[in-house]
Amino acid sequence: MAQIRIARRVLTECIAAMTFPILLLSLFGAPVSAPVVAETDRSRARWCGVETTPLKPSDRSWTEWVVLRLRSRSIWRTDLPVLVTAVLLSALSLLVAFFGFIGAAALVFSPVFWLFGIAAQVGPFTPESVGETLLAMPAGIVLGAVTMTVLTGTSFLRDLLLRTFSRSRDPDLLTKLEELRTSRASLTAAFEFERQRIERDLHDGAQQELVAVVMRLGMLEATATATAADADADADANQERIVRLARQAQAHAERALERLRDTVRDIHPRELSDLGLIAAVRELAAQSPLRVELTSTGDDTQLSSPTATAVYFTVSEALTNISKHAGVENARIDLRCATTEVHVQVHDEGVGGARIETGSGFAGLRERMRSVGGNLEIISPPEGGTLVVASAPSEPPW
């Protein structure tokens, strides 16, 4: 494997030597040519077994990517130095490969040249007899080995300089990281906005319509009851049926309204928007089938909406899991709000053994907590109860 990597390094240096005229001309096209040469050098390093991070996204064309790189200041700190280094080292590889390999070949084949009456001169050495041409053969082999060693060293030097210019504090990498954080923040904000929009639309639209249906069904029941009192005996059965159907319709509509309210609350509780995190968690504990002991301290007015929402749904998921799986009827919530952070613990003394698994509700909530700069942990030894711990800064880092 090592021999293959050395062969690759020698081969890439020979290619760099042959492309030296092109690299030299590319200096006149800098800085446009700099990103292309730098990215090509990163690919060369990866082919030689060096871990480097490609900067060009696979879904973008070279033209689009070069235009983006030209707008970044890191091109002057990373790409241009790599271009200059590539030109200088390619010039060195050209000299070493040309004189080294040609000289080695002339020495190795010196006896053949002598048969044709040619004295192959290499530097100050010129053979004057057959014996000297035979002695030149091992010297040529040594010269070839030295040439390959120098080219390999040049390749390692190229890698060293590439890593130096593309170090971990490279502004371009920091820019990519910042773009990732911004993207995740945008997705979280858009998700939160969509929740609030759905809540508002359902509250002002479908919910109001169902209220009207319930009111009109109540009026229908009252009218049908009055008609039944004044009608003759033959119409009593029909009137009773009208009353029964009206009452059934009203009961169905009331249940639909209640379920719709529950859905709206699950999407985004109005208490959270209107009264804050502490009041919303208190309402959540009151509606839980469990006997919940809630302890809350601090002021939640400094919490951002994404942070408060993430903590609220973490508590909601924890209470739901307790009621379904813990086998107990009691739970304890400790909520602490500070100026800079919020911390919540939900504890039960149930069967334990809870885990954050891929695709579970807690896995999604952990990612949501991380998206606002927080974290979610579960401590749940078998038969030892479950402790859900969540914390986050008051304001997300983005």
Coordinates of C-alpha atoms in Angstrom, one line a residue:
M1 CA 0.0 0.0 0.0
A2 CA 2.8 2.4 0.8
Q3 CA 4.5 1.6 -2.5
I4 CA 1.3 2.5 -4.3
R5 CA 1.0 5.8 -2.5
I6 CA 4.7 6.6 -3.3
A7 CA 4.0 5.7 -7.0
R8 CA 1.0 8.0 -7.0
R9 CA 3.0 10.9 -5.5
V10 CA 5.8 10.4 -8.1
L11 CA 3.1 10.2 -10.9
T12 CA 1.3 13.4 -9.7
E13 CA 4.6 15.3 -9.5
C14 CA 5.4 14.2 -13.1
I15 CA 2.0 15.4 -14.2
A16 CA 2.5 18.7 -12.3
A17 CA 5.9 19.1 -14.1
M18 CA 4.2 18.6 -17.5
T19 CA 1.5 21.1 -16.6
F20 CA 3.9 23.7 -15.4
P21 CA 3.4 25.9 -18.5
I22 CA -0.3 25.9 -18.0
L23 CA 0.1 26.7 -14.3
L24 CA 2.5 29.6 -15.2
L25 CA -0.1 31.0 -17.6
S26 CA -2.8 30.6 -14.9
L27 CA -1.0 33.3 -12.8
F28 CA -2.1 35.8 -15.4
G29 CA -5.7 34.7 -14.9
A30 CA -5.6 34.9 -11.1
P31 CA -7.7 35.1 -9.0
V32 CA -10.2 33.3 -11.3
S33 CA -7.9 30.4 -11.8
A34 CA -6.9 30.2 -8.1
P35 CA -10.0 28.3 -6.9
V36 CA -9.8 25.8 -9.7
V37 CA -6.1 25.0 -9.1
A38 CA -6.6 24.9 -5.3
E39 CA -9.5 22.5 -5.6
T40 CA -7.6 20.3 -8.0
D41 CA -4.7 20.2 -5.6
R42 CA -7.1 19.1 -2.8
S43 CA -8.2 16.2 -5.1
R44 CA -4.6 15.3 -5.8
A45 CA -3.9 15.2 -2.0
R46 CA -6.9 12.9 -1.4
W47 CA -5.8 10.6 -4.2
C48 CA -2.4 10.4 -2.5
G49 CA -4.1 9.4 0.8
V50 CA -4.3 12.8 2.6
E51 CA -7.6 13.7 4.2
T52 CA -8.7 17.0 2.8
T53 CA -12.1 18.6 2.7
P54 CA -13.4 19.5 -0.8
L55 CA -14.9 23.0 -0.9
K56 CA -16.8 22.7 -4.1
P57 CA -20.3 21.3 -3.6
S58 CA -21.1 18.4 -5.8
D59 CA -24.4 19.9 -7.0
R60 CA -22.8 23.1 -8.4
S61 CA -21.0 23.7 -11.6
W62 CA -17.4 25.0 -11.7
T63 CA -18.6 28.3 -13.0
E64 CA -21.1 28.9 -10.2
W65 CA -18.6 27.8 -7.6
V66 CA -15.8 30.0 -8.9
V67 CA -18.2 33.0 -8.9
L68 CA -19.1 32.3 -5.2
R69 CA -15.4 31.9 -4.3
L70 CA -14.5 35.2 -5.9
R71 CA -17.0 36.8 -3.5
S72 CA -15.3 35.3 -0.5
R73 CA -12.3 36.9 1.1
S74 CA -10.8 33.5 1.9
I75 CA -9.7 33.2 -1.7
W76 CA -6.8 35.6 -0.9
R77 CA -5.8 33.5 2.2
T78 CA -6.3 30.0 0.8
D79 CA -6.6 29.7 -2.9
L80 CA -4.0 32.2 -4.2
P81 CA -1.2 30.9 -1.9
V82 CA -2.0 27.4 -3.1
L83 CA -1.8 28.6 -6.7
V84 CA 1.6 30.2 -6.1
T85 CA 2.9 27.2 -4.3
A86 CA 1.7 24.9 -7.1
V87 CA 3.6 27.0 -9.7
L88 CA 6.8 27.0 -7.7
L89 CA 6.8 23.3 -6.8
S90 CA 5.8 22.3 -10.3
A91 CA 8.8 24.2 -11.6
L92 CA 11.0 22.3 -9.1
S93 CA 9.4 19.0 -10.1
L94 CA 10.0 19.9 -13.8
L95 CA 13.7 20.4 -13.2
V96 CA 14.1 17.4 -11.0
A97 CA 12.1 15.0 -13.2
F98 CA 13.7 16.3 -16.5
F99 CA 17.3 16.1 -15.5
G100 CA 17.0 13.3 -13.0
F101 CA 15.1 10.8 -15.2
I102 CA 16.9 11.7 -18.4
G103 CA 20.2 11.5 -16.7
A104 CA 19.3 8.2 -15.1
A105 CA 18.2 6.8 -18.5
A106 CA 21.4 8.0 -20.2
L107 CA 23.5 6.3 -17.5
V108 CA 21.5 3.0 -17.5
F109 CA 21.6 2.8 -21.3
S110 CA 25.2 4.0 -21.6
P111 CA 26.5 0.7 -22.9
V112 CA 23.9 0.7 -25.6
F113 CA 24.8 4.1 -26.7
W114 CA 28.5 3.1 -26.7
L115 CA 27.7 0.3 -29.2
F116 CA 26.5 2.9 -31.6
G117 CA 29.5 5.1 -31.0
I118 CA 27.8 7.6 -28.8
A119 CA 29.3 8.6 -25.5
A120 CA 26.3 9.6 -23.3
Q121 CA 27.5 12.5 -21.3
V122 CA 25.7 13.2 -18.0
G123 CA 26.9 16.3 -16.3
P124 CA 30.7 16.2 -15.9
F125 CA 30.7 12.4 -16.6
T126 CA 31.6 11.2 -20.0
P127 CA 32.4 7.4 -20.5
E128 CA 35.7 6.7 -22.3
S129 CA 35.6 2.9 -22.3
V130 CA 33.2 0.0 -22.2
G131 CA 34.0 -0.6 -18.5
E132 CA 33.0 3.0 -17.6
T133 CA 29.7 2.5 -19.4
L134 CA 29.0 -0.6 -17.4
L135 CA 29.9 1.2 -14.1
A136 CA 27.5 3.9 -15.2
M137 CA 24.5 1.6 -15.1
P138 CA 24.2 1.2 -11.3
A139 CA 24.9 5.0 -11.0
G140 CA 21.9 5.6 -13.2
I141 CA 19.7 3.3 -11.1
V142 CA 20.8 5.3 -8.0
L143 CA 20.1 8.6 -9.7
G144 CA 16.6 7.4 -10.7
A145 CA 16.0 6.4 -7.1
V146 CA 17.2 9.7 -5.8
T147 CA 15.0 11.5 -8.4
M148 CA 11.9 9.6 -7.2
T149 CA 12.8 10.4 -3.6
V150 CA 13.1 14.1 -4.3
L151 CA 9.8 14.1 -6.2
T152 CA 8.1 12.2 -3.3
G153 CA 9.5 14.8 -0.8
T154 CA 8.2 17.6 -3.1
S155 CA 4.8 16.0 -3.0
F156 CA 4.9 15.8 0.9
L157 CA 6.0 19.5 0.9
R158 CA 3.1 20.3 -1.3
D159 CA 0.7 18.5 1.1
L160 CA 2.2 20.4 4.1
L161 CA 1.7 23.8 2.5
L162 CA -1.8 22.8 1.4
R163 CA -2.8 21.9 5.0
T164 CA -1.1 25.1 6.2
F165 CA -3.1 27.3 3.9
S166 CA -6.3 25.2 4.5
R167 CA -6.0 25.0 8.3
S168 CA -9.0 24.5 10.6
R169 CA -9.4 28.2 11.0
D170 CA -9.8 28.7 7.3
P171 CA -12.4 31.4 6.8
D172 CA -14.1 29.5 4.1
L173 CA -14.7 26.5 6.4
L174 CA -16.0 28.9 9.0
T175 CA -18.3 30.4 6.4
K176 CA -19.6 27.0 5.5
L177 CA -20.2 26.3 9.2
E178 CA -22.0 29.6 9.6
E179 CA -24.1 28.9 6.6
L180 CA -25.1 25.5 8.1
R181 CA -26.0 27.2 11.4
T182 CA -28.0 29.8 9.6
S183 CA -29.8 27.2 7.5
R184 CA -30.7 25.2 10.6
A185 CA -31.9 28.4 12.3
S186 CA -34.0 29.3 9.3
L187 CA -35.6 25.9 9.3
T188 CA -36.4 26.1 13.0
A189 CA -37.9 29.6 12.6
A190 CA -39.9 28.6 9.6
F191 CA -41.2 25.5 11.5
E192 CA -42.2 27.6 14.4
F193 CA -43.9 30.2 12.2
E194 CA -45.8 27.5 10.5
R195 CA -47.1 26.1 13.8
Q196 CA -48.3 29.5 14.8
R197 CA -49.9 30.0 11.5
I198 CA -51.8 26.7 11.6
E199 CA -53.0 27.5 15.1
R200 CA -54.2 30.9 14.1
D201 CA -56.0 29.6 11.0
L202 CA -57.7 26.8 12.8
H203 CA -58.7 29.1 15.7
D204 CA -60.1 31.8 13.5
G205 CA -61.6 29.5 10.8
A206 CA -62.7 26.0 11.4
Q207 CA -63.1 26.4 15.1
Q208 CA -65.5 29.3 14.7
E209 CA -67.5 27.4 12.1
L210 CA -67.9 24.5 14.5
V211 CA -69.1 26.9 17.3
A212 CA -71.7 28.2 14.9
V213 CA -72.8 24.6 14.1
V214 CA -73.2 23.8 17.8
M215 CA -75.3 26.9 18.4
R216 CA -77.6 26.2 15.4
L217 CA -78.0 22.6 16.4
G218 CA -79.0 23.8 19.9
M219 CA -81.6 26.1 18.3
L220 CA -82.8 23.2 16.2
E221 CA -83.3 21.1 19.3
A222 CA -85.2 23.9 21.0
T223 CA -87.5 24.4 18.0
A224 CA -88.1 20.7 17.5
T225 CA -89.0 20.4 21.2
A226 CA -91.5 23.2 21.0
T227 CA -93.0 21.7 17.8
A228 CA -93.3 18.3 19.5
A229 CA -95.3 19.9 22.3
D230 CA -97.8 21.4 20.0
A231 CA -98.2 18.6 17.4
D232 CA -100.8 15.8 17.4
A233 CA -100.1 12.3 18.6
D234 CA -99.3 10.9 15.1
A235 CA -96.4 13.3 14.8
D236 CA -94.9 12.5 18.2
A237 CA -92.6 9.8 16.8
N238 CA -91.2 12.0 14.1
Q239 CA -90.7 14.9 16.5
E240 CA -88.9 12.7 19.0
R241 CA -86.7 11.4 16.2
I242 CA -85.9 15.0 15.2
V243 CA -85.0 15.8 18.8
R244 CA -82.8 12.7 19.2
L245 CA -81.0 13.3 15.9
A246 CA -80.4 16.9 16.8
R247 CA -79.0 16.0 20.2
Q248 CA -76.7 13.4 18.6
A249 CA -75.5 15.9 16.0
Q250 CA -74.9 18.4 18.7
A251 CA -72.9 15.9 20.7
H252 CA -70.8 14.9 17.7
A253 CA -70.1 18.5 16.9
E254 CA -69.1 19.2 20.5
R255 CA -66.7 16.3 20.5
A256 CA -65.3 17.5 17.2
L257 CA -64.8 20.9 18.6
E258 CA -63.1 19.5 21.7
R259 CA -60.8 17.4 19.5
L260 CA -60.0 20.4 17.3
R261 CA -59.1 22.4 20.4
D262 CA -56.8 19.6 21.5
T263 CA -55.2 19.6 18.0
V264 CA -54.7 23.3 18.1
R265 CA -53.1 23.0 21.6
D266 CA -50.8 20.3 20.4
I267 CA -49.7 22.4 17.4
H268 CA -48.9 25.4 19.4
P269 CA -50.6 26.1 22.8
R270 CA -52.2 29.5 23.0
E271 CA -51.1 29.7 26.7
L272 CA -47.5 29.6 25.5
S273 CA -47.9 32.6 23.2
D274 CA -50.1 34.6 25.5
L275 CA -48.9 33.8 29.1
G276 CA -45.4 32.3 28.7
L277 CA -43.7 29.0 29.4
I278 CA -44.4 28.7 33.1
A279 CA -48.2 29.2 32.6
A280 CA -48.2 26.8 29.7
V281 CA -46.4 24.1 31.6
R282 CA -48.8 24.6 34.5
E283 CA -51.8 24.2 32.2
L284 CA -50.2 21.1 30.7
A285 CA -49.7 19.6 34.2
A286 CA -53.3 20.4 35.1
Q287 CA -54.7 18.6 32.0
S288 CA -52.4 15.6 32.4
P289 CA -54.0 12.3 33.8
L290 CA -51.1 12.1 36.2
R291 CA -50.8 13.8 39.5
V292 CA -48.0 16.3 38.7
E293 CA -46.0 18.2 41.2
L294 CA -44.7 21.4 39.5
T295 CA -42.0 23.6 40.9
S296 CA -41.1 26.7 38.8
T297 CA -38.7 29.5 39.6
G298 CA -37.5 32.6 37.7
D299 CA -38.9 34.8 35.0
D300 CA -39.8 33.4 31.6
T301 CA -40.3 36.7 29.8
Q302 CA -36.7 36.6 28.6
L303 CA -37.1 33.3 26.7
S304 CA -37.3 33.4 23.0
S305 CA -40.3 31.7 21.3
P306 CA -38.2 28.8 19.8
T307 CA -36.6 28.0 23.1
A308 CA -39.9 28.2 25.1
T309 CA -41.6 26.0 22.5
A310 CA -38.8 23.4 22.5
V311 CA -38.9 23.1 26.3
Y312 CA -42.7 23.0 26.4
F313 CA -42.9 20.1 23.9
T314 CA -40.1 18.3 25.8
V315 CA -42.2 18.4 29.0
S316 CA -45.3 17.4 27.0
E317 CA -43.6 14.3 25.5
A318 CA -42.1 13.3 28.9
L319 CA -45.6 13.4 30.6
T320 CA -47.1 11.4 27.7
N321 CA -44.4 8.8 28.0
I322 CA -44.9 8.6 31.8
S323 CA -48.7 8.1 31.4
K324 CA -48.2 5.4 28.8
H325 CA -45.1 3.4 29.8
A326 CA -43.9 4.3 33.4
G327 CA -46.7 2.4 35.2
V328 CA -47.1 5.2 37.8
E329 CA -49.6 8.0 38.4
N330 CA -47.2 10.6 39.8
A331 CA -44.6 12.9 38.1
R332 CA -42.5 15.8 39.2
I333 CA -41.5 18.8 37.1
D334 CA -38.8 21.3 38.1
L335 CA -38.7 24.3 35.8
R336 CA -36.1 27.0 36.3
C337 CA -36.0 30.1 34.1
A338 CA -33.0 32.5 34.3
T339 CA -32.0 35.5 32.3
T340 CA -29.6 33.6 30.2
E341 CA -30.9 30.0 30.2
V342 CA -33.8 27.7 31.0
H343 CA -33.5 24.3 32.7
V344 CA -36.2 21.7 33.2
Q345 CA -36.3 18.2 34.7
V346 CA -39.2 15.8 34.5
H347 CA -38.9 12.8 36.9
D348 CA -41.0 9.7 37.6
E349 CA -40.4 6.6 39.7
G350 CA -41.6 4.1 37.2
V351 CA -40.1 1.1 35.5
G352 CA -37.3 3.1 33.8
G353 CA -35.4 1.8 30.8
A354 CA -36.3 4.7 28.5
R355 CA -34.0 5.5 25.6
I356 CA -33.6 8.1 22.9
E357 CA -34.0 6.0 19.8
T358 CA -34.0 7.0 16.2
G359 CA -37.4 8.0 15.0
S360 CA -38.8 8.4 18.5
G361 CA -40.4 11.5 19.9
F362 CA -37.5 12.2 22.1
A363 CA -35.0 11.9 19.2
G364 CA -36.9 14.6 17.4
L365 CA -37.1 16.7 20.5
R366 CA -33.3 16.3 21.1
E367 CA -32.6 17.7 17.7
R368 CA -35.0 20.5 18.3
M369 CA -33.3 21.4 21.6
R370 CA -29.9 21.3 19.8
S371 CA -31.3 23.6 17.1
V372 CA -31.7 26.3 19.7
G373 CA -28.3 25.6 21.2
G374 CA -29.6 23.3 24.0
N375 CA -29.5 19.6 24.8
L376 CA -31.7 16.8 26.0
E377 CA -30.6 13.9 28.1
I378 CA -32.5 10.9 29.6
I379 CA -31.3 9.1 32.7
S380 CA -33.4 5.9 33.0
P381 CA -31.8 2.8 34.6
P382 CA -34.1 -0.3 34.7
E383 CA -36.5 -0.2 37.6
G384 CA -34.9 3.1 38.7
G385 CA -37.4 5.6 37.3
T386 CA -36.7 8.1 34.5
L387 CA -35.2 11.6 34.6
V388 CA -35.6 13.8 31.5
V389 CA -33.2 16.8 31.6
A390 CA -33.4 19.6 29.1
S391 CA -31.6 22.9 29.0
A392 CA -31.1 25.7 26.5
P393 CA -30.0 29.3 26.3
S394 CA -32.7 32.0 26.5
E395 CA -31.8 33.2 23.1
P396 CA -30.6 30.7 20.4
P397 CA -27.0 31.2 19.3
W398 CA -28.1 32.2 15.8

